[in-house]
mmCIF file of C-alpha atoms in Angstrom:
data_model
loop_
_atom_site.group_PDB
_atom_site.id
_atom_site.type_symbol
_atom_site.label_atom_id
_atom_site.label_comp_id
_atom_site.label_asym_id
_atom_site.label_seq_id
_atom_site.Cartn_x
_atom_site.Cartn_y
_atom_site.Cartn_z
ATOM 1 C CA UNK A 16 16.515 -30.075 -10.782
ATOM 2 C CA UNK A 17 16.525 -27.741 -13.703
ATOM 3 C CA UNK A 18 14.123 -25.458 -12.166
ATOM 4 C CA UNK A 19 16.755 -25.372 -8.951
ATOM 5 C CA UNK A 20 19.566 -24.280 -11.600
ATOM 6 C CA UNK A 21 17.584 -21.599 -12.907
ATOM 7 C CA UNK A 22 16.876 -20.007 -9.531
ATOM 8 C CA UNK A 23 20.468 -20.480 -8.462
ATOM 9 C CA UNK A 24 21.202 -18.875 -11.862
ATOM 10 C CA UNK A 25 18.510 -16.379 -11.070
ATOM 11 C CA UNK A 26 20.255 -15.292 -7.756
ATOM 12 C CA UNK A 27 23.617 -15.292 -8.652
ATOM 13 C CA UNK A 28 22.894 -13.157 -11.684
ATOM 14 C CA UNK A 29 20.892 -10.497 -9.906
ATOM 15 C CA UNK A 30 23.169 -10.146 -6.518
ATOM 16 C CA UNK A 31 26.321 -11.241 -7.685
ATOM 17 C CA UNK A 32 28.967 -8.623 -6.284
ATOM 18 C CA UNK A 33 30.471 -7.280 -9.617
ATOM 19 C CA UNK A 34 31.241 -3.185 -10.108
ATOM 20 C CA UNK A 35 27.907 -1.469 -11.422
ATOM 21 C CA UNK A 36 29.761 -0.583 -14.948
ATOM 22 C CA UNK A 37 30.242 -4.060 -15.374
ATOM 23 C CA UNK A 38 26.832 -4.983 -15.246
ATOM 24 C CA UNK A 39 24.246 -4.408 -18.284
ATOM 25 C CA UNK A 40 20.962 -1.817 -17.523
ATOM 26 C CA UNK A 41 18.719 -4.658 -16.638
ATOM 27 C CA UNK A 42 20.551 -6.159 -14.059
ATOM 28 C CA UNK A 43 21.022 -3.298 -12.033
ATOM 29 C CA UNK A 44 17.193 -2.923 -12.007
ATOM 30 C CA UNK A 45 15.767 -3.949 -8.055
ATOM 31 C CA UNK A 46 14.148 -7.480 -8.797
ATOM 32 C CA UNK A 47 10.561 -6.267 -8.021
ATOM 33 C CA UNK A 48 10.933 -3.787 -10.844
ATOM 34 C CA UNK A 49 11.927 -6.739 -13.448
ATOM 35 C CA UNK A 50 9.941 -6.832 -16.416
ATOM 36 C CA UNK A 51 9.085 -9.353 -18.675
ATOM 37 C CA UNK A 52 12.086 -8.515 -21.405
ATOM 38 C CA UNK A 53 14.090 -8.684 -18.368
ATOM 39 C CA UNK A 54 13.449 -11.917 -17.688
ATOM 40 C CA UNK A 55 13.474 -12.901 -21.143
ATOM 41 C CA UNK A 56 17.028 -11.639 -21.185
ATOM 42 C CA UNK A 57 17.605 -13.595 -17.640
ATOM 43 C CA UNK A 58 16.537 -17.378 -19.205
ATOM 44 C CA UNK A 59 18.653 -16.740 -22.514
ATOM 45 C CA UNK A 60 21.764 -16.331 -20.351
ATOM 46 C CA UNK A 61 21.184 -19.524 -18.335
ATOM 47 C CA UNK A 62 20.671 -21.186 -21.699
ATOM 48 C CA UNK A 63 23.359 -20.182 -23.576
ATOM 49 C CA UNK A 64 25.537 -22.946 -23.354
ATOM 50 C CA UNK A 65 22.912 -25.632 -23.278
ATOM 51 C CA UNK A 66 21.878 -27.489 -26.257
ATOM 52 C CA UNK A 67 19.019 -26.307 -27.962
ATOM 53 C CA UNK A 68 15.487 -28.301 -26.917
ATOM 54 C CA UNK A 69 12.368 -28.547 -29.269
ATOM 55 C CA UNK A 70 9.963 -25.997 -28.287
ATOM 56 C CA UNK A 71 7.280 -27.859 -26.834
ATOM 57 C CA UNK A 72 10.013 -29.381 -24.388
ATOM 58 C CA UNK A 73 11.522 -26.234 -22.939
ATOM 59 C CA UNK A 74 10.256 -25.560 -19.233
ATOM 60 C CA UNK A 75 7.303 -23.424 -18.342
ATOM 61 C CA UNK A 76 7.844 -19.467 -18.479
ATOM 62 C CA UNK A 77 10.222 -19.895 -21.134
ATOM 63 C CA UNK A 78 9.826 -17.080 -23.285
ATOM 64 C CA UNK A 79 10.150 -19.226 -26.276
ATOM 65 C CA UNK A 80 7.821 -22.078 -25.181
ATOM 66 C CA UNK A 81 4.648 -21.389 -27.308
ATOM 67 C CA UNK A 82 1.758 -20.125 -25.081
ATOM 68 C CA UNK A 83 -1.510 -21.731 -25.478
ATOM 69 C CA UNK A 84 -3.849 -19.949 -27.635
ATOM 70 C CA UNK A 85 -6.134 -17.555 -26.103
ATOM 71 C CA UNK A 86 -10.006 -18.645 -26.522
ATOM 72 C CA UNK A 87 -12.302 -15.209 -25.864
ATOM 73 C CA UNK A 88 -15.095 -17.712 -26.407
ATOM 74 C CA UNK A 89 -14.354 -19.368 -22.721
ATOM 75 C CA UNK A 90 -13.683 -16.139 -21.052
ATOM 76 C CA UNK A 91 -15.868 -13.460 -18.891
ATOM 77 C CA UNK A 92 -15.073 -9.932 -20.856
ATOM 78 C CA UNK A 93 -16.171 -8.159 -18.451
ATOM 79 C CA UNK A 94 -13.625 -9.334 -15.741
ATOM 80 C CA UNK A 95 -10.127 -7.856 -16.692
ATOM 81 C CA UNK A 96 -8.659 -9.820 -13.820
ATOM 82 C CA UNK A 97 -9.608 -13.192 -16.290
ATOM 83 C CA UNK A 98 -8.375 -11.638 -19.240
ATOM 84 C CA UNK A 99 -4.716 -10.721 -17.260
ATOM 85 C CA UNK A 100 -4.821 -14.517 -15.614
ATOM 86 C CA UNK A 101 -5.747 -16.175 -19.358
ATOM 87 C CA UNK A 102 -2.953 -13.832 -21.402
ATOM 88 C CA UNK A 103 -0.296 -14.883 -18.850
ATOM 89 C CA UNK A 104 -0.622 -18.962 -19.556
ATOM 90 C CA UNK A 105 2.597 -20.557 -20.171
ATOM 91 C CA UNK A 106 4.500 -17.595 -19.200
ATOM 92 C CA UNK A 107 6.546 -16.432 -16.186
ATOM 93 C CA UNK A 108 4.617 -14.337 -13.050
ATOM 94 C CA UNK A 109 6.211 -12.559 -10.322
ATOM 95 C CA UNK A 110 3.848 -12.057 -6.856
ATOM 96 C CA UNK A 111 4.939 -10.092 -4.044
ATOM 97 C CA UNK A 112 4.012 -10.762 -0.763
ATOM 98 C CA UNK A 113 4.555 -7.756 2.459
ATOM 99 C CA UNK A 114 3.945 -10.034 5.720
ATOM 100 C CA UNK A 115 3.137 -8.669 9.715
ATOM 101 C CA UNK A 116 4.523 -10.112 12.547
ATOM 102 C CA UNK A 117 7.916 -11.036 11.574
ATOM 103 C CA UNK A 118 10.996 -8.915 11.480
ATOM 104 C CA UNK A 119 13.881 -11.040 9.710
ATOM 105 C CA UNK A 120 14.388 -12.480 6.380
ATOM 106 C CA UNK A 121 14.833 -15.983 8.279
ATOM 107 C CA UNK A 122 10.732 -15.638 9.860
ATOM 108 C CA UNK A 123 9.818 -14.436 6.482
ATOM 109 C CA UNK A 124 11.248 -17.150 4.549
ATOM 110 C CA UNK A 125 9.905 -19.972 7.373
ATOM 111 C CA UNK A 126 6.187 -18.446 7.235
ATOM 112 C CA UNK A 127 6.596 -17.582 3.546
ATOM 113 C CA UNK A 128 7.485 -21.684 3.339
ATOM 114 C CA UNK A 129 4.279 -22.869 5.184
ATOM 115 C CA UNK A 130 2.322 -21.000 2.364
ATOM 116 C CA UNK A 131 4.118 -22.379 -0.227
ATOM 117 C CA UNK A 132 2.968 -25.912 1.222
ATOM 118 C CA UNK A 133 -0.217 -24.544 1.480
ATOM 119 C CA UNK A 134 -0.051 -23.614 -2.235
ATOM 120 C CA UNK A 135 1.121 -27.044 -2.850
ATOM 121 C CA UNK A 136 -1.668 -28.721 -1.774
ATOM 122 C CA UNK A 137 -4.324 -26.550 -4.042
ATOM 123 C CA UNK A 138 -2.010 -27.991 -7.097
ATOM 124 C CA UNK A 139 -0.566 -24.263 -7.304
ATOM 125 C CA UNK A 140 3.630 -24.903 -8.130
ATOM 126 C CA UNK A 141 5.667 -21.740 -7.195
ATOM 127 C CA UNK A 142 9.327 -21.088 -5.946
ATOM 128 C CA UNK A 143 9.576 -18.446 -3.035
ATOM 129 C CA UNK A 144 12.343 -15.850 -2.137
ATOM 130 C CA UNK A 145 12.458 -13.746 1.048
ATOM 131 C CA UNK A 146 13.714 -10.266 -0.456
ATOM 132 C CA UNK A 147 13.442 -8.456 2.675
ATOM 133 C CA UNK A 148 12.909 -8.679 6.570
ATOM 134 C CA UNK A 149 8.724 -8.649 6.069
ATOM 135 C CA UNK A 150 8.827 -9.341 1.879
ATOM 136 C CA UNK A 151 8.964 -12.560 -0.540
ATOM 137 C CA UNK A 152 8.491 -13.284 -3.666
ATOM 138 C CA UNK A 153 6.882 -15.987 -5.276
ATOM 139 C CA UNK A 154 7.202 -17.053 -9.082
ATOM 140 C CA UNK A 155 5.098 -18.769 -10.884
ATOM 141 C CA UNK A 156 6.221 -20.727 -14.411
ATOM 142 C CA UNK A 157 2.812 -21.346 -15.048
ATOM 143 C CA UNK A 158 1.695 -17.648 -14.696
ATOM 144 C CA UNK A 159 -2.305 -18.100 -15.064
ATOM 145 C CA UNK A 160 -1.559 -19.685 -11.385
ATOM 146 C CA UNK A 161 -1.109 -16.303 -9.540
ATOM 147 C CA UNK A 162 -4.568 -15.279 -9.409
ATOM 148 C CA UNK A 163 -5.716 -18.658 -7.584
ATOM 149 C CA UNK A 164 -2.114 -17.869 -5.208
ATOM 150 C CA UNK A 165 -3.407 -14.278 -4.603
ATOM 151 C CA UNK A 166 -6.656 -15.592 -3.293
ATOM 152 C CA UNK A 167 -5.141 -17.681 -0.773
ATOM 153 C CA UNK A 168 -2.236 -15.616 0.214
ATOM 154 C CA UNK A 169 -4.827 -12.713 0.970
ATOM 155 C CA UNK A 170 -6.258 -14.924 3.183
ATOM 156 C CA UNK A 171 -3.698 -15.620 5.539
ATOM 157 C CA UNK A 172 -3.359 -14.058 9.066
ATOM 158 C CA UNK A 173 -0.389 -12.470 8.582
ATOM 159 C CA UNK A 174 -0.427 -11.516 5.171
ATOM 160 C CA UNK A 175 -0.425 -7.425 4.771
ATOM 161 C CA UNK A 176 -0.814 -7.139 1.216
ATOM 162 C CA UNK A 177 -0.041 -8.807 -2.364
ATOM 163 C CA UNK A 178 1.305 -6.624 -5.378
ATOM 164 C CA UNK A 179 0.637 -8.619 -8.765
ATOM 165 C CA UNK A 180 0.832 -7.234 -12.094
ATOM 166 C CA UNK A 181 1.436 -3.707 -10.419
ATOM 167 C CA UNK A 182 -1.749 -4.408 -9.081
ATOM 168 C CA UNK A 183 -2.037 -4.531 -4.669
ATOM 169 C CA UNK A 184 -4.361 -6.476 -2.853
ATOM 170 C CA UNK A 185 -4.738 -6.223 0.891
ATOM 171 C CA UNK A 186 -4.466 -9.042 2.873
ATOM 172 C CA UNK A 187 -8.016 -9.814 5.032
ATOM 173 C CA UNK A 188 -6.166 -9.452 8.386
ATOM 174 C CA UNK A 189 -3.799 -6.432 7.213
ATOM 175 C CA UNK A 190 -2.635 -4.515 10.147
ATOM 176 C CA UNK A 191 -1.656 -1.192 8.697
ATOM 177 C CA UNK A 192 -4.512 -0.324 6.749
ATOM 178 C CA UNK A 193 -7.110 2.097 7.349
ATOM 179 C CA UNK A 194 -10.427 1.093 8.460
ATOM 180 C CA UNK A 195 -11.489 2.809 5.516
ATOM 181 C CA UNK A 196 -8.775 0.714 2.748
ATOM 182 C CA UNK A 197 -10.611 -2.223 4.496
ATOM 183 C CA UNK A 198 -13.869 -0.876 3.591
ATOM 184 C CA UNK A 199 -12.852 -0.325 -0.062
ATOM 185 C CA UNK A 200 -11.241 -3.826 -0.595
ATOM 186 C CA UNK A 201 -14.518 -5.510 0.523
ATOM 187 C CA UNK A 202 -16.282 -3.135 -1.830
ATOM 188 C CA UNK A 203 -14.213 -4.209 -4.463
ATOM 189 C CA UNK A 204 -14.206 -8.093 -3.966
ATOM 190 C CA UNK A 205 -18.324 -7.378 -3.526
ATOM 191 C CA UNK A 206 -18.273 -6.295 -7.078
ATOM 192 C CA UNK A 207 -16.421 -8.691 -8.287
ATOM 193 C CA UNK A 208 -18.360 -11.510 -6.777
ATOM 194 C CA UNK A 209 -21.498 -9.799 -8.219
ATOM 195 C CA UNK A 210 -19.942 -9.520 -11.922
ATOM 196 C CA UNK A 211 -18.437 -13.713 -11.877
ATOM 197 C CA UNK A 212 -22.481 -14.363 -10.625
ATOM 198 C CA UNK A 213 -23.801 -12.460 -12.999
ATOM 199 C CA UNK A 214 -21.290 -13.961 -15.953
ATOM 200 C CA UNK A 215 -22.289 -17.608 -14.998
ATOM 201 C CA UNK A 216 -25.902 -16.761 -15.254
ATOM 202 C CA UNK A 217 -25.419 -15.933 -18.861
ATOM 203 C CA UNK A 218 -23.235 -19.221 -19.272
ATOM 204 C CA UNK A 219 -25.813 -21.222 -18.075
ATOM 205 C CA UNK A 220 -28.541 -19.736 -19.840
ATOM 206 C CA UNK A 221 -27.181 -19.672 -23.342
#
């Protein structure tokens, strides 16, 4: 219930229908261009009037909920996708998703829906909003869960492409993209495969 007050909050404060000049910089930003501050600024305006909770009690993505400390020991150094995933534990990730095949904000939010299920049942907790006719958003409180979402979104017929962390991914079944931006993708996952292989070899051996 408190996570469905924060994205009413959420909406209301970014499309309310109040005069620009009335409105501080950061709201008037588009909502894929929100930074973190931003939505800093966002959570400490839904909880202004709330009593004050210990810390370790206040919701996931909270920007003052201490984030778990970050152990270089566990991670692969070469891989700055695991660094990004590992420094955004505990806090708040935005994913957007461009979709083929449907033309209203109504098919976008049904299909976007079906994924979020799909999500669901990989343990993977986000909330969803259809932005545009072909576009959603998903958030994640538990940011470090955005990678694993990428992964599966990617996979899905009629996703076209993922942007996370200003970072775009092409979906496996795009429709729009070149031959050759297919090419490149594979390239690039082919890498990456080769570099997590490689990093597990030297787990195992020392």
């Amino acid at each position: 219930m408190r996570y469905l007050i924060l994205l009413l909050v959420f909406t209301f404060c970014v499309g309310k229908k109040s005069k620009d000049s009335e409105k501080p910089d950061w709201a008037k930003k588009d909502i894929r261009d929100y930074s973190d501050a931003d939505l800093e600024r966002l959570l400490e305006q839904w909880d202004e009037d709330d009593d004050p909770l210990p810390p370790d009690e206040l919701p996931d993505g909270h920007p003052k909920k201490p984030t778990p400390s970050l152990d270089l020991t566990k991670l692969d150094l070469s891989s700055p996708e695991e660094l990004l995933k590992a420094s955004k534990r505990g806090k708040t990730v935005m994913m957007f998703v461009r979709m083929n095949g449907v033309s209203t904000k109504e098919e976008a939010d049904q299909l976007s829906s079906v994924w979020q299920v799909g999500l669901q049942n990989n343990h993977i907790q986000a909330e969803r909003f259809a932005i545009e006719d072909d576009r959603v958003l998903y958030m994640f409180r538990e940011g470090s869960q955005a990678w694993e979402a990428k992964d599966y979104v990617i996979e899905q017929e009629q996703c076209e492409e993922v942007m996370l962390e200003q970072q775009t991914y092409l979906g496996k079944h795009c429709k729009q993209c070149s031959k050759e931006d297919k090419e490149k993708e594979a390239k690039k996952e082919k890498e990456k495969a080769k570099k997590k292989k490689k990093a597990n070899k030297k787990k195992t051996e020392l």
